[in-house]
Amino acid sequence: MLHLTTATAADLPALCRLVNLAYRPGTGQAGWTHESALVSGERTDPAQLAAVLAAPGQVLLGWQQQQLVACVHIEPAEGYGYIGMLAVDPACQAGGIGKTMLAHAEATLIQQYRLPRARMSVLAGRPELRAYYLRRGY
């Protein structure tokens, strides 16, 4: 079962570790959402994530057995919400956690921000990710 919370400064180390693991894993750790072949280096650092937490919006976290396994960033914009940084620990991928986090992000945008539409950006070099989001109406 997934326990959902909103990120705080205390979550920054675990959040940074999760995002880097999901997007830029080491050799042999790659899940299907990684972008290591397209972009090198770490995806983020604690300072960048602290800036995200300080800006309008929020980062939603998904926990299993007190381990951070997923996150998604939502941000209000003019007439729509922005969804980004959807990340799931590669060891937990393909189990529905990403779908759950995306649904929670969409519901939060509607309920808290009154924004019934959402947008996102995906690297052009990742057609499988683009297809995943297109199947979900993006």
PDB file of C-alpha atoms in Angstrom:
ATOM      1  CA  MET A   1       0.000   0.000   0.000  1.00  0.00           C
ATOM      2  CA  LEU A   2       1.214   3.497  -0.831  1.00  0.00           C
ATOM      3  CA  HIS A   3       1.229   6.183   1.868  1.00  0.00           C
ATOM      4  CA  LEU A   4       1.039   9.704   0.373  1.00  0.00           C
ATOM      5  CA  THR A   5       2.529  12.873   1.885  1.00  0.00           C
ATOM      6  CA  THR A   6       3.714  16.302   0.773  1.00  0.00           C
ATOM      7  CA  ALA A   7       7.476  16.910   0.720  1.00  0.00           C
ATOM      8  CA  THR A   8       9.162  19.141   3.267  1.00  0.00           C
ATOM      9  CA  ALA A   9      12.783  20.219   3.692  1.00  0.00           C
ATOM     10  CA  ALA A  10      13.347  17.163   5.892  1.00  0.00           C
ATOM     11  CA  ASP A  11      12.595  14.946   2.862  1.00  0.00           C
ATOM     12  CA  LEU A  12      15.251  16.527   0.612  1.00  0.00           C
ATOM     13  CA  PRO A  13      17.978  13.851   0.997  1.00  0.00           C
ATOM     14  CA  ALA A  14      15.582  10.976   0.269  1.00  0.00           C
ATOM     15  CA  LEU A  15      13.884  12.915  -2.526  1.00  0.00           C
ATOM     16  CA  CYS A  16      17.195  13.745  -4.197  1.00  0.00           C
ATOM     17  CA  ARG A  17      18.302  10.108  -3.984  1.00  0.00           C
ATOM     18  CA  LEU A  18      14.998   8.880  -5.484  1.00  0.00           C
ATOM     19  CA  VAL A  19      14.948  11.332  -8.406  1.00  0.00           C
ATOM     20  CA  ASN A  20      18.562  10.619  -9.341  1.00  0.00           C
ATOM     21  CA  LEU A  21      18.002   6.860  -9.047  1.00  0.00           C
ATOM     22  CA  ALA A  22      14.897   6.957 -11.244  1.00  0.00           C
ATOM     23  CA  TYR A  23      16.220   9.319 -13.930  1.00  0.00           C
ATOM     24  CA  ARG A  24      19.972   8.670 -13.947  1.00  0.00           C
ATOM     25  CA  PRO A  25      20.620   5.274 -12.347  1.00  0.00           C
ATOM     26  CA  GLY A  26      23.971   3.586 -12.236  1.00  0.00           C
ATOM     27  CA  THR A  27      24.950   0.691 -14.479  1.00  0.00           C
ATOM     28  CA  GLY A  28      22.633  -2.279 -14.091  1.00  0.00           C
ATOM     29  CA  GLN A  29      20.013  -0.329 -12.122  1.00  0.00           C
ATOM     30  CA  ALA A  30      18.059   1.207 -14.991  1.00  0.00           C
ATOM     31  CA  GLY A  31      14.286   1.123 -14.875  1.00  0.00           C
ATOM     32  CA  TRP A  32      12.258   1.937 -17.946  1.00  0.00           C
ATOM     33  CA  THR A  33      11.989   5.675 -17.182  1.00  0.00           C
ATOM     34  CA  HIS A  34      15.699   6.492 -17.026  1.00  0.00           C
ATOM     35  CA  GLU A  35      17.323   9.046 -19.330  1.00  0.00           C
ATOM     36  CA  SER A  36      20.955   8.084 -18.755  1.00  0.00           C
ATOM     37  CA  ALA A  37      21.580   7.406 -22.449  1.00  0.00           C
ATOM     38  CA  LEU A  38      20.385  10.919 -23.329  1.00  0.00           C
ATOM     39  CA  VAL A  39      21.704  13.096 -20.510  1.00  0.00           C
ATOM     40  CA  SER A  40      24.697  12.531 -18.256  1.00  0.00           C
ATOM     41  CA  GLY A  41      25.324  13.578 -14.683  1.00  0.00           C
ATOM     42  CA  GLU A  42      22.931  13.825 -11.791  1.00  0.00           C
ATOM     43  CA  ARG A  43      19.351  14.855 -12.518  1.00  0.00           C
ATOM     44  CA  THR A  44      19.088  17.127  -9.482  1.00  0.00           C
ATOM     45  CA  ASP A  45      20.663  18.116  -6.184  1.00  0.00           C
ATOM     46  CA  PRO A  46      19.297  19.189  -2.781  1.00  0.00           C
ATOM     47  CA  ALA A  47      19.607  22.920  -3.593  1.00  0.00           C
ATOM     48  CA  GLN A  48      17.565  22.564  -6.785  1.00  0.00           C
ATOM     49  CA  LEU A  49      14.922  20.564  -4.961  1.00  0.00           C
ATOM     50  CA  ALA A  50      14.815  23.103  -2.119  1.00  0.00           C
ATOM     51  CA  ALA A  51      14.028  25.772  -4.726  1.00  0.00           C
ATOM     52  CA  VAL A  52      11.209  23.608  -6.066  1.00  0.00           C
ATOM     53  CA  LEU A  53       9.772  23.244  -2.560  1.00  0.00           C
ATOM     54  CA  ALA A  54       9.976  27.015  -2.008  1.00  0.00           C
ATOM     55  CA  ALA A  55       8.093  27.813  -5.230  1.00  0.00           C
ATOM     56  CA  PRO A  56       4.311  27.649  -5.713  1.00  0.00           C
ATOM     57  CA  GLY A  57       3.035  24.103  -5.929  1.00  0.00           C
ATOM     58  CA  GLN A  58       4.194  21.024  -4.104  1.00  0.00           C
ATOM     59  CA  VAL A  59       6.006  17.731  -4.395  1.00  0.00           C
ATOM     60  CA  LEU A  60       3.883  14.733  -3.537  1.00  0.00           C
ATOM     61  CA  LEU A  61       5.635  11.688  -2.086  1.00  0.00           C
ATOM     62  CA  GLY A  62       4.728   8.005  -2.128  1.00  0.00           C
ATOM     63  CA  TRP A  63       6.020   5.793   0.677  1.00  0.00           C
ATOM     64  CA  GLN A  64       6.033   2.026   1.186  1.00  0.00           C
ATOM     65  CA  GLN A  65       7.199   0.573   4.480  1.00  0.00           C
ATOM     66  CA  GLN A  66       8.759   3.943   5.434  1.00  0.00           C
ATOM     67  CA  GLN A  67      10.821   4.022   2.214  1.00  0.00           C
ATOM     68  CA  LEU A  68      10.348   6.788  -0.334  1.00  0.00           C
ATOM     69  CA  VAL A  69       9.487   5.006  -3.586  1.00  0.00           C
ATOM     70  CA  ALA A  70       7.818   7.722  -5.696  1.00  0.00           C
ATOM     71  CA  CYS A  71       7.340  11.441  -6.185  1.00  0.00           C
ATOM     72  CA  VAL A  72       5.653  13.916  -8.490  1.00  0.00           C
ATOM     73  CA  HIS A  73       5.846  17.709  -8.677  1.00  0.00           C
ATOM     74  CA  ILE A  74       2.751  19.812  -9.337  1.00  0.00           C
ATOM     75  CA  GLU A  75       2.693  23.514 -10.007  1.00  0.00           C
ATOM     76  CA  PRO A  76      -0.219  25.849 -10.713  1.00  0.00           C
ATOM     77  CA  ALA A  77      -0.018  27.891 -13.903  1.00  0.00           C
ATOM     78  CA  GLU A  78      -2.410  30.193 -15.743  1.00  0.00           C
ATOM     79  CA  GLY A  79      -5.474  28.042 -16.455  1.00  0.00           C
ATOM     80  CA  TYR A  80      -3.772  24.686 -16.005  1.00  0.00           C
ATOM     81  CA  GLY A  81      -1.487  22.733 -13.727  1.00  0.00           C
ATOM     82  CA  TYR A  82       1.976  21.505 -14.579  1.00  0.00           C
ATOM     83  CA  ILE A  83       2.995  17.955 -13.653  1.00  0.00           C
ATOM     84  CA  GLY A  84       6.656  17.006 -13.639  1.00  0.00           C
ATOM     85  CA  MET A  85       9.378  15.028 -11.917  1.00  0.00           C
ATOM     86  CA  LEU A  86       7.254  11.885 -11.760  1.00  0.00           C
ATOM     87  CA  ALA A  87       9.733   9.333 -10.461  1.00  0.00           C
ATOM     88  CA  VAL A  88       9.398   5.783  -9.175  1.00  0.00           C
ATOM     89  CA  ASP A  89      12.223   3.749  -7.689  1.00  0.00           C
ATOM     90  CA  PRO A  90      13.303   1.366 -10.499  1.00  0.00           C
ATOM     91  CA  ALA A  91      12.895  -1.605  -8.141  1.00  0.00           C
ATOM     92  CA  CYS A  92       9.211  -0.679  -7.742  1.00  0.00           C
ATOM     93  CA  GLN A  93       8.349   0.170 -11.341  1.00  0.00           C
ATOM     94  CA  ALA A  94       5.651  -1.637 -13.333  1.00  0.00           C
ATOM     95  CA  GLY A  95       3.517  -2.131 -10.223  1.00  0.00           C
ATOM     96  CA  GLY A  96       1.064   0.745 -10.667  1.00  0.00           C
ATOM     97  CA  ILE A  97       2.825   3.241  -8.396  1.00  0.00           C
ATOM     98  CA  GLY A  98       3.400   5.711 -11.233  1.00  0.00           C
ATOM     99  CA  LYS A  99      -0.292   5.579 -12.185  1.00  0.00           C
ATOM    100  CA  THR A 100      -1.266   6.136  -8.556  1.00  0.00           C
ATOM    101  CA  MET A 101       1.066   9.130  -8.220  1.00  0.00           C
ATOM    102  CA  LEU A 102      -0.164  10.640 -11.486  1.00  0.00           C
ATOM    103  CA  ALA A 103      -3.805  10.227 -10.395  1.00  0.00           C
ATOM    104  CA  HIS A 104      -2.989  11.839  -7.028  1.00  0.00           C
ATOM    105  CA  ALA A 105      -1.267  14.755  -8.784  1.00  0.00           C
ATOM    106  CA  GLU A 106      -4.269  15.287 -11.064  1.00  0.00           C
ATOM    107  CA  ALA A 107      -6.716  15.097  -8.151  1.00  0.00           C
ATOM    108  CA  THR A 108      -4.650  17.554  -6.103  1.00  0.00           C
ATOM    109  CA  LEU A 109      -4.560  20.039  -8.988  1.00  0.00           C
ATOM    110  CA  ILE A 110      -8.355  19.830  -9.251  1.00  0.00           C
ATOM    111  CA  GLN A 111      -9.178  19.853  -5.530  1.00  0.00           C
ATOM    112  CA  GLN A 112      -6.609  22.298  -4.143  1.00  0.00           C
ATOM    113  CA  TYR A 113      -5.955  24.561  -7.114  1.00  0.00           C
ATOM    114  CA  ARG A 114      -9.221  24.266  -9.080  1.00  0.00           C
ATOM    115  CA  LEU A 115      -7.234  23.425 -12.220  1.00  0.00           C
ATOM    116  CA  PRO A 116      -8.982  20.733 -14.286  1.00  0.00           C
ATOM    117  CA  ARG A 117      -6.265  20.527 -16.967  1.00  0.00           C
ATOM    118  CA  ALA A 118      -2.626  19.564 -16.683  1.00  0.00           C
ATOM    119  CA  ARG A 119       0.441  19.719 -18.924  1.00  0.00           C
ATOM    120  CA  MET A 120       3.838  18.111 -18.801  1.00  0.00           C
ATOM    121  CA  SER A 121       7.082  17.922 -20.732  1.00  0.00           C
ATOM    122  CA  VAL A 122       8.893  14.748 -21.775  1.00  0.00           C
ATOM    123  CA  LEU A 123      12.280  14.395 -23.454  1.00  0.00           C
ATOM    124  CA  ALA A 124      11.777  13.905 -27.201  1.00  0.00           C
ATOM    125  CA  GLY A 125      14.282  11.032 -27.144  1.00  0.00           C
ATOM    126  CA  ARG A 126      11.964   8.955 -24.933  1.00  0.00           C
ATOM    127  CA  PRO A 127       9.104   7.843 -27.227  1.00  0.00           C
ATOM    128  CA  GLU A 128       7.972   5.151 -24.757  1.00  0.00           C
ATOM    129  CA  LEU A 129       7.394   7.798 -22.073  1.00  0.00           C
ATOM    130  CA  ARG A 130       5.565  10.012 -24.534  1.00  0.00           C
ATOM    131  CA  ALA A 131       3.358   7.041 -25.479  1.00  0.00           C
ATOM    132  CA  TYR A 132       2.684   6.315 -21.794  1.00  0.00           C
ATOM    133  CA  TYR A 133       1.422   9.848 -21.192  1.00  0.00           C
ATOM    134  CA  LEU A 134      -0.502  10.014 -24.456  1.00  0.00           C
ATOM    135  CA  ARG A 135      -2.408   6.877 -23.377  1.00  0.00           C
ATOM    136  CA  ARG A 136      -3.383   8.807 -20.254  1.00  0.00           C
ATOM    137  CA  GLY A 137      -4.736  11.772 -22.170  1.00  0.00           C
ATOM    138  CA  TYR A 138      -1.752  14.124 -22.245  1.00  0.00           C
TER     139      TYR A 138
END
